[in-house]
PDB file of C-alpha atoms in Angstrom:
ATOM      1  CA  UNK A   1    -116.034 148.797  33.402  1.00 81.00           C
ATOM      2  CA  UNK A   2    -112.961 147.831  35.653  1.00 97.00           C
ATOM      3  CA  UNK A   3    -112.017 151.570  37.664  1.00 98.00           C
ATOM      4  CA  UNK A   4    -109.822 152.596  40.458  1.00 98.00           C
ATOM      5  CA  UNK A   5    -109.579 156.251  41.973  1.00 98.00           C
ATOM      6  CA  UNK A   6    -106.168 156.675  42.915  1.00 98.00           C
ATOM      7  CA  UNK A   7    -106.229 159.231  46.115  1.00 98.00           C
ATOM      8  CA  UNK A   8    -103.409 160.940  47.918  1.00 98.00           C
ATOM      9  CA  UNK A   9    -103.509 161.060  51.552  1.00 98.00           C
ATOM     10  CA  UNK A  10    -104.897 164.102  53.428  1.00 98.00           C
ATOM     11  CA  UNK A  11    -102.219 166.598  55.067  1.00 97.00           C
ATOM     12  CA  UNK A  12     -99.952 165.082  57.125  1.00 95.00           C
ATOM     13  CA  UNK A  13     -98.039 166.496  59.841  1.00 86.00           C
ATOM     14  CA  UNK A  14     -95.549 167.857  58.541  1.00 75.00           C
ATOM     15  CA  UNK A  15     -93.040 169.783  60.919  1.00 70.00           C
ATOM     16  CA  UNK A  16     -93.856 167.131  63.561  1.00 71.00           C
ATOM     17  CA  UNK A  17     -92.025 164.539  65.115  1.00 72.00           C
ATOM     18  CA  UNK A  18     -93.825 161.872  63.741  1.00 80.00           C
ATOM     19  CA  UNK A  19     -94.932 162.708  59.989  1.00 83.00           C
ATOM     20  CA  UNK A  20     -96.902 159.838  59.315  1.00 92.00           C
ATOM     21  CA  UNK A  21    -100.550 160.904  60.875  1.00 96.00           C
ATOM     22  CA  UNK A  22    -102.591 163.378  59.666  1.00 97.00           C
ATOM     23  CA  UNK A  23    -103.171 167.147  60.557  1.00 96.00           C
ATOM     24  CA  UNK A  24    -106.676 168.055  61.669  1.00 96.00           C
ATOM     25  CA  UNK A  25    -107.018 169.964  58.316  1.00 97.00           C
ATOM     26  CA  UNK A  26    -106.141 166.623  56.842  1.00 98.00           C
ATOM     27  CA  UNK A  27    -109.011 164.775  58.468  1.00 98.00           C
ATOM     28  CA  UNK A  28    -111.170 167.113  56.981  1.00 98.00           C
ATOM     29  CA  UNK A  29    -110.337 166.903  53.664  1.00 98.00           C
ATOM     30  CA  UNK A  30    -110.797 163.511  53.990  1.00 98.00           C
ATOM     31  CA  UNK A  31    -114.120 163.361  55.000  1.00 98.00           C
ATOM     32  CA  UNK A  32    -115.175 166.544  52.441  1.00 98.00           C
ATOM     33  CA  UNK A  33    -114.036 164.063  50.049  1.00 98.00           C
ATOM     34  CA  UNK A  34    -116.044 161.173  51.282  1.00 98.00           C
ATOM     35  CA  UNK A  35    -119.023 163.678  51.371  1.00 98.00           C
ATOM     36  CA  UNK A  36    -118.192 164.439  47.948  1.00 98.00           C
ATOM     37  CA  UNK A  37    -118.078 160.770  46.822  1.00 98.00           C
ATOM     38  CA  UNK A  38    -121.881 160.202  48.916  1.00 97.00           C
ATOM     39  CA  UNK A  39    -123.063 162.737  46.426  1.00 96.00           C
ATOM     40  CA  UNK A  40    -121.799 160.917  43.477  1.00 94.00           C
ATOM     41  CA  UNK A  41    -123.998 157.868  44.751  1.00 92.00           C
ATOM     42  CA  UNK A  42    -121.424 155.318  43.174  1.00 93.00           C
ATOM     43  CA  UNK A  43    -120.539 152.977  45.939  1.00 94.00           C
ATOM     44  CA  UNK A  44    -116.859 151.545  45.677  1.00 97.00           C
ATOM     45  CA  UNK A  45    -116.615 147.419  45.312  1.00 97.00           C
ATOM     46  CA  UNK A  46    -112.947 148.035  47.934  1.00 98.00           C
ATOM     47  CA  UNK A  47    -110.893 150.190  49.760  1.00 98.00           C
ATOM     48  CA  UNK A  48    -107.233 149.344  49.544  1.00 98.00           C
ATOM     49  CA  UNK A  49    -104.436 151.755  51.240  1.00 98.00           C
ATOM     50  CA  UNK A  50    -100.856 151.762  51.527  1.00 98.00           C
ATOM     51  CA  UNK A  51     -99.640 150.551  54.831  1.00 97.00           C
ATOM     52  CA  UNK A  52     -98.970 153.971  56.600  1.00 97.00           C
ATOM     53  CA  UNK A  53    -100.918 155.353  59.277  1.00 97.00           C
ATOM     54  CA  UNK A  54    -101.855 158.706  56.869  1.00 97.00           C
ATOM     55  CA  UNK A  55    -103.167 156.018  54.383  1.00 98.00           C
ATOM     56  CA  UNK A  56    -105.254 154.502  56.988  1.00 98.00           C
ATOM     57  CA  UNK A  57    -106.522 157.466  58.075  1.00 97.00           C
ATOM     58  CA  UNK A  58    -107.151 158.912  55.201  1.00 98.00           C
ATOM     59  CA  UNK A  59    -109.594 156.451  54.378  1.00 98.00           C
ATOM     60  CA  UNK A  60    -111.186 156.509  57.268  1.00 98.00           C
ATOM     61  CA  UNK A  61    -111.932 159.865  57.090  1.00 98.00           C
ATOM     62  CA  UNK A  62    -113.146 159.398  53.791  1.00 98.00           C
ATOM     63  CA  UNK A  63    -115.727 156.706  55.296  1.00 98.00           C
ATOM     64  CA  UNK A  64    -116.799 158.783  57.551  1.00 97.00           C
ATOM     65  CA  UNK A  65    -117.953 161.342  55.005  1.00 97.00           C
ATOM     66  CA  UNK A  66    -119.760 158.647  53.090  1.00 97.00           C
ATOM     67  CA  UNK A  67    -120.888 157.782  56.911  1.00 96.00           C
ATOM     68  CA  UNK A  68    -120.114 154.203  56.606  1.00 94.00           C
ATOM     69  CA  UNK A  69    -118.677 152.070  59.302  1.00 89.00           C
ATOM     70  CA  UNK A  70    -115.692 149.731  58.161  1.00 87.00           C
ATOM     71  CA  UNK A  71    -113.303 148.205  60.516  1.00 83.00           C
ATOM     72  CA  UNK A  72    -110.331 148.060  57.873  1.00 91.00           C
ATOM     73  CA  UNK A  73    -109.060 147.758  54.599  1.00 97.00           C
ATOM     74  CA  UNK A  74    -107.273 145.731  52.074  1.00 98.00           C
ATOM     75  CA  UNK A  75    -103.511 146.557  52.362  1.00 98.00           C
ATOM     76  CA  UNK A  76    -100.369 146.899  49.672  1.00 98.00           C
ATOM     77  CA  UNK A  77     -97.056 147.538  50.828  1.00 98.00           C
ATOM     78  CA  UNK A  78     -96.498 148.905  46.907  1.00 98.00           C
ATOM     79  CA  UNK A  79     -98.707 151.890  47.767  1.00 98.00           C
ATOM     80  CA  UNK A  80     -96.719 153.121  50.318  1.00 98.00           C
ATOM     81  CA  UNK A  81     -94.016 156.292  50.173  1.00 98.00           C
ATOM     82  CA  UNK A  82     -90.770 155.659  49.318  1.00 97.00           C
ATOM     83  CA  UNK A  83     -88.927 156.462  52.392  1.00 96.00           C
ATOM     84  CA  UNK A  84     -87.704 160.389  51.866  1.00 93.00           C
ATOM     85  CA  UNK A  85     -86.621 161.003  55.376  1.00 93.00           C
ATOM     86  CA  UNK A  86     -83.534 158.401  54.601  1.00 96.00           C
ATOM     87  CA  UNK A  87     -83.270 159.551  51.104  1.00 97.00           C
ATOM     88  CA  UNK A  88     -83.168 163.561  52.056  1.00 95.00           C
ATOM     89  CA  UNK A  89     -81.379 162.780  55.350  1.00 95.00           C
ATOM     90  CA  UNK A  90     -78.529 160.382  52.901  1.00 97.00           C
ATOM     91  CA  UNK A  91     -78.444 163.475  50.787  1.00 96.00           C
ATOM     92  CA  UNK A  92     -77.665 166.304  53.537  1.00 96.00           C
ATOM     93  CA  UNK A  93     -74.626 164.108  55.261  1.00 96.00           C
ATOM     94  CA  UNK A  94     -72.595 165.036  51.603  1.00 97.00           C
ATOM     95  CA  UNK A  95     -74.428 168.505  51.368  1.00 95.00           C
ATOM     96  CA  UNK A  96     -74.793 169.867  54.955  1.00 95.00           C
ATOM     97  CA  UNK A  97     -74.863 173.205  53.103  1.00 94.00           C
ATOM     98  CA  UNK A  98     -77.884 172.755  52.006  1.00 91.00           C
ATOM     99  CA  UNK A  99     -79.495 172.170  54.937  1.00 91.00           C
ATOM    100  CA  UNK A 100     -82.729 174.239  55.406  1.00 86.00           C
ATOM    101  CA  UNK A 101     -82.623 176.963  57.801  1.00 78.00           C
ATOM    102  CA  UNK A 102     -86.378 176.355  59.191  1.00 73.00           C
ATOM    103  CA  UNK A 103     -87.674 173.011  59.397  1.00 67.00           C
ATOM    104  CA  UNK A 104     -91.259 174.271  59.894  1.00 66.00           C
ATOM    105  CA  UNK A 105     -91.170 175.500  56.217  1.00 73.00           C
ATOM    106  CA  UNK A 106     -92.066 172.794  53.554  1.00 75.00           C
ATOM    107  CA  UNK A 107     -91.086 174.851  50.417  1.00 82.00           C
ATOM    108  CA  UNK A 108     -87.454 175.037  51.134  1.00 85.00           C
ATOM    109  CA  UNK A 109     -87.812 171.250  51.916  1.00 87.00           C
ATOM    110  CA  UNK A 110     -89.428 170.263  49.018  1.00 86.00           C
ATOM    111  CA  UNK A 111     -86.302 171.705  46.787  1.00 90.00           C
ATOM    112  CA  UNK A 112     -83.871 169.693  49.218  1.00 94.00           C
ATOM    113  CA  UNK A 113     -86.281 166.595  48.563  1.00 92.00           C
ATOM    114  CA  UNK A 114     -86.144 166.880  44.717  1.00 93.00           C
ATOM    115  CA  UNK A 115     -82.823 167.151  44.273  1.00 95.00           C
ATOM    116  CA  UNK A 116     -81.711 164.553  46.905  1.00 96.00           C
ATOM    117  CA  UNK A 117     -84.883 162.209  44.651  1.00 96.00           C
ATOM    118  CA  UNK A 118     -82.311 163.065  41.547  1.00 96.00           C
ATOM    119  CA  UNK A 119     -79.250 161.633  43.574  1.00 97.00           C
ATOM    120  CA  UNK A 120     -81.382 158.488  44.553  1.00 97.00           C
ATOM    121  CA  UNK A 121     -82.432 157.678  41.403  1.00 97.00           C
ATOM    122  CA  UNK A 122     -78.557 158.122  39.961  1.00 96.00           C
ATOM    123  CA  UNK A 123     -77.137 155.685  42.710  1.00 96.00           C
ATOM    124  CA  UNK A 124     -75.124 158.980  43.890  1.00 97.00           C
ATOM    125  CA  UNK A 125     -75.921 158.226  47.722  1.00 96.00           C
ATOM    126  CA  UNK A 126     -73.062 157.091  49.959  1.00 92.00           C
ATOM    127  CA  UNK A 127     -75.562 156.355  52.591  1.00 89.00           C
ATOM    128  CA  UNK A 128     -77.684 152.160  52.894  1.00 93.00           C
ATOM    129  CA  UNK A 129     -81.015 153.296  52.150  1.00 96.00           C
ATOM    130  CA  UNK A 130     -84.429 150.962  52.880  1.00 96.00           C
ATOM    131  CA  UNK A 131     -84.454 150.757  48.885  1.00 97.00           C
ATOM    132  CA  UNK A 132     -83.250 151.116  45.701  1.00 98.00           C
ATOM    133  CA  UNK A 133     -85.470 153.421  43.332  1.00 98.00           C
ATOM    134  CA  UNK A 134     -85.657 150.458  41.180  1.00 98.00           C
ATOM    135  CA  UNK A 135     -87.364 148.831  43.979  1.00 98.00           C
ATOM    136  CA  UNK A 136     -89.421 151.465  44.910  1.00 98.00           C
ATOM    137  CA  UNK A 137     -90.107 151.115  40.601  1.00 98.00           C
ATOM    138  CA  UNK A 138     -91.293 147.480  40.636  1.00 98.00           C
ATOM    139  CA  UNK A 139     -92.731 147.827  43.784  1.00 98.00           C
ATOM    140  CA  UNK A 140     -94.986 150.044  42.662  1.00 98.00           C
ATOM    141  CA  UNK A 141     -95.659 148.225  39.473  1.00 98.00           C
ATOM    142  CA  UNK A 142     -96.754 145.157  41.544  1.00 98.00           C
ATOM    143  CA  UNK A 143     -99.544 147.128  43.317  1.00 98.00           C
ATOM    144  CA  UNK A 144    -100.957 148.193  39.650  1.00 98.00           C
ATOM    145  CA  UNK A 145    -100.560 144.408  38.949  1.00 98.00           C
ATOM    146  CA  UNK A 146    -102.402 143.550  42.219  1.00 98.00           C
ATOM    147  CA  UNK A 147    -105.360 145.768  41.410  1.00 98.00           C
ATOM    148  CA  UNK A 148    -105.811 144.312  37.712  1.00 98.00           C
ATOM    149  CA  UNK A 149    -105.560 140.717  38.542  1.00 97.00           C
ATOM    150  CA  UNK A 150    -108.232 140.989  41.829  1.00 98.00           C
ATOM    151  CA  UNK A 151    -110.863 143.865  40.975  1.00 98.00           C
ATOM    152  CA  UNK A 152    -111.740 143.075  37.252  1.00 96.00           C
ATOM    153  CA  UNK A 153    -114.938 144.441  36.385  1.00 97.00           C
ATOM    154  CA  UNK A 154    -114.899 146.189  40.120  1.00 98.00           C
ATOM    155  CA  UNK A 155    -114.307 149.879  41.727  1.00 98.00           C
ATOM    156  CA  UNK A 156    -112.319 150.350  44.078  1.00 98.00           C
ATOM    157  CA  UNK A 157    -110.932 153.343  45.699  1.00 98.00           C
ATOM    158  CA  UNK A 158    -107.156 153.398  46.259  1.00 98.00           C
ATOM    159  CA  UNK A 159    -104.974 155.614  49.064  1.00 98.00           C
ATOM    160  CA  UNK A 160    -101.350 155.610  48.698  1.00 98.00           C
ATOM    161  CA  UNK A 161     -98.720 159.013  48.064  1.00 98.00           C
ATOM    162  CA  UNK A 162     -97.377 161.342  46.089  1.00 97.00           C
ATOM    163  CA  UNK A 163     -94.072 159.742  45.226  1.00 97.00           C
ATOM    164  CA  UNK A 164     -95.841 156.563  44.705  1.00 98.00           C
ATOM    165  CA  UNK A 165     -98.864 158.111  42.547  1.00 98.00           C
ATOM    166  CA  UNK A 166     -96.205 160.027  40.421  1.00 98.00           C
ATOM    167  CA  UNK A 167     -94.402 156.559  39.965  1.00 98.00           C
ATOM    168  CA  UNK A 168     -97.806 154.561  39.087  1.00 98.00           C
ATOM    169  CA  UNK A 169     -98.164 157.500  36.300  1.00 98.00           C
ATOM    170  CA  UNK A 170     -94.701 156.623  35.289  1.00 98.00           C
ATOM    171  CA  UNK A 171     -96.023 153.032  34.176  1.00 98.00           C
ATOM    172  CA  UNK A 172     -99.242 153.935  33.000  1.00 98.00           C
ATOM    173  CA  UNK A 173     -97.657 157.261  30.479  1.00 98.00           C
ATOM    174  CA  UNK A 174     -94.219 155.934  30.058  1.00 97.00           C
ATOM    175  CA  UNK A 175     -92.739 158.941  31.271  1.00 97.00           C
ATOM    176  CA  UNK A 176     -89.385 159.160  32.061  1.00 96.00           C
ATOM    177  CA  UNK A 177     -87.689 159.299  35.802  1.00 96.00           C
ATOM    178  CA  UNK A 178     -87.555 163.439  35.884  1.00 94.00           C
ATOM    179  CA  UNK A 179     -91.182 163.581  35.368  1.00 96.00           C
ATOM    180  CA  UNK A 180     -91.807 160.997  38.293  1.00 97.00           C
ATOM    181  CA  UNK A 181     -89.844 163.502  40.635  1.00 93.00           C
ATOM    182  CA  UNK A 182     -91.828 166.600  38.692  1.00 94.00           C
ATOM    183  CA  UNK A 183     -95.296 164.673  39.480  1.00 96.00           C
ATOM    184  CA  UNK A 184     -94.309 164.158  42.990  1.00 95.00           C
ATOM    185  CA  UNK A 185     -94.330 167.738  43.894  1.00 92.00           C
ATOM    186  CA  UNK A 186     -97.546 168.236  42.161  1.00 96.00           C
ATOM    187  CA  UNK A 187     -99.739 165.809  44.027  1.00 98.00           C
ATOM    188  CA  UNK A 188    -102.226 167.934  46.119  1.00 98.00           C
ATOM    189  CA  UNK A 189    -103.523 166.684  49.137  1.00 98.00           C
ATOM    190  CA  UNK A 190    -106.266 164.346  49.017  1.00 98.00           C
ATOM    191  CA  UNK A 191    -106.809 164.798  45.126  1.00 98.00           C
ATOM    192  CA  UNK A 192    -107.689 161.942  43.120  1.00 98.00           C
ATOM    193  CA  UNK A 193    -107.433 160.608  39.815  1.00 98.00           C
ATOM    194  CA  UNK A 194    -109.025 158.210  37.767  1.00 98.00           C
ATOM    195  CA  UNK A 195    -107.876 155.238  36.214  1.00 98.00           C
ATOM    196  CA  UNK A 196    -110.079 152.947  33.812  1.00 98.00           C
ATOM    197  CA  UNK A 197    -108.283 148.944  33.680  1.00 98.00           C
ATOM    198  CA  UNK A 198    -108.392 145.764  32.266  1.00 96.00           C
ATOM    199  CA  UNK A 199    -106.000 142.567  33.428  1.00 94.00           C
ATOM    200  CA  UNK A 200    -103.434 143.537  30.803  1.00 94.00           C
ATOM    201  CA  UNK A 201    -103.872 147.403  30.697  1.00 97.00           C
ATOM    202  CA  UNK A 202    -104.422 150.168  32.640  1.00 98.00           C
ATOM    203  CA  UNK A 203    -105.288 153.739  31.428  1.00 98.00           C
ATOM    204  CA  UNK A 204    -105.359 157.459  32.574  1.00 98.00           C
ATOM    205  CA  UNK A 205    -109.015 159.146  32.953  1.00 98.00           C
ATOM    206  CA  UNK A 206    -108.111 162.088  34.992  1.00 98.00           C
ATOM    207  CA  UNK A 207    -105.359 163.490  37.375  1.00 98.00           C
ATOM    208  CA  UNK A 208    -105.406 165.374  40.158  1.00 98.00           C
ATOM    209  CA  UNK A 209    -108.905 166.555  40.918  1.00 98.00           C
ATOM    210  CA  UNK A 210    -110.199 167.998  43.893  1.00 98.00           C
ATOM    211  CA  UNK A 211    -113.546 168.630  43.676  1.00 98.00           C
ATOM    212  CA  UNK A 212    -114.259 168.282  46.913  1.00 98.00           C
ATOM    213  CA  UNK A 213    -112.153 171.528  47.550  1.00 98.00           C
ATOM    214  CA  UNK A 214    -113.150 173.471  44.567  1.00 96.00           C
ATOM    215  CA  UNK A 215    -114.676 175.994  46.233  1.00 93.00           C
ATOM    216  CA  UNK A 216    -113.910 179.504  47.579  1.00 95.00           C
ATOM    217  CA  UNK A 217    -114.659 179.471  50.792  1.00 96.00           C
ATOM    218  CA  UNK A 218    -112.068 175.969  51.055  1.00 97.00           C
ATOM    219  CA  UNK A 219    -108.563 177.650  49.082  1.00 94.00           C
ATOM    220  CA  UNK A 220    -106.803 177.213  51.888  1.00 95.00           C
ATOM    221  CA  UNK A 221    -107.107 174.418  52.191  1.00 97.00           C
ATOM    222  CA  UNK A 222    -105.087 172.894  49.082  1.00 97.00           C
ATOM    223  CA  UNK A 223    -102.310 171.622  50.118  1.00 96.00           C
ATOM    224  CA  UNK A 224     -99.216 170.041  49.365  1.00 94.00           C
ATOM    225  CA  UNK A 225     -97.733 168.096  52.013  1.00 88.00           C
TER     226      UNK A 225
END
């Protein structure tokens, strides 16, 4: 059977002035969830991340927990975010108002980010942007493509992002564009779902698991960002 687990990155830094690493807390959920995979004794076939640092060291982390030594990793630029910094930061130049007060707090953030994700995906942005969402759509799609055509009858282990997870559900369920930016803020930290494949299909097992954090003593450390 033809697999990939699809796994956010660990907590990132967000608040910081550079984003794109992660947070010690981060690191370890990384490597609880490599711990957690040693247990399941089911080696993986690849690793492939995203191109961002926070994918890289994600799985790092994660091989560190299943204490094996790798140098790197197979790479997709189709895993990687979409670009929200220009997005929210396009958005904000026609609604300063809306501007959050504290910067440190992700929650008033994330309501910026989905609505400024709404005016992206309706073209309403004055602003040149890295992409298009349609681009960010296909791109996406491509990776999915990637995976089907080179691992058949493989498992692999995937890191990429939120945005770009809830997008890869988008052409796996056929969802529409609202759910993508519902998905997105639903993505928890270093969770991973399932996905079962052949070269013409791929299918949904399971979404958003963390089992490696399912436990009392580690509810703080779900997280979102």
């Amino acid at each position: 059977m033809s697999e990939f687990l699809l796994v956010r990155h660990g907590q990132a830094s967000f608040g910081a002035d550079n984003y794109d690493k992660l947070s010690p807390l981060g690191w370890q959920q990384a490597r609880w969830l490599g711990e957690y995979f040693q247990q399941q004794d089911k080696p993986f076939d690849d690793i492939i991340t995203g191109k961002l640092v926070r994918h890289r060291e994600t799985a790092q982390g994660i091989c560190e927990g299943l204490g094996l030594s790798r140098d790197g990793f197979t790479e997709h630029g189709g895993l990687n975010e979409f670009d929200f910094h220009s997005v929210v930061s396009a958005y904000l130049s026609q609604h300063p108002e809306e501007m959050p007060s504290d910067k440190s707090d992700a929650r008033p953030f994330f309501k910026v980010l989905k609505r400024a994700m709404e005016a992206w995906r309706n073209h309403q942005l004055d602003a040149s942007l890295p992409e298009s969402w349609e681009e960010f759509e296909q791109r996406v799609a491509d990776a999915l493509s990637f995976i089907q055509s080179h691992y058949s009858g493989q498992r692999v282990l995937v890191v990429s992002s939120g945005g770009a997870i809830a997008m890869a559900m988008k052409h796996v369920l056929g969802y529409g564009d609202d759910m993508v930016m519902n998905i997105n803020m639903q993505v928890i930290n270093s969770s991973l779902s399932r996905f079962v494949f052949s070269p013409r299909s791929v299918r949904l097992a399971s979404f958003n698991n963390i089992p490696h954090l399912d436990d009392v003593s580690r509810s703080d450390a779900v997280t979102y960002s």
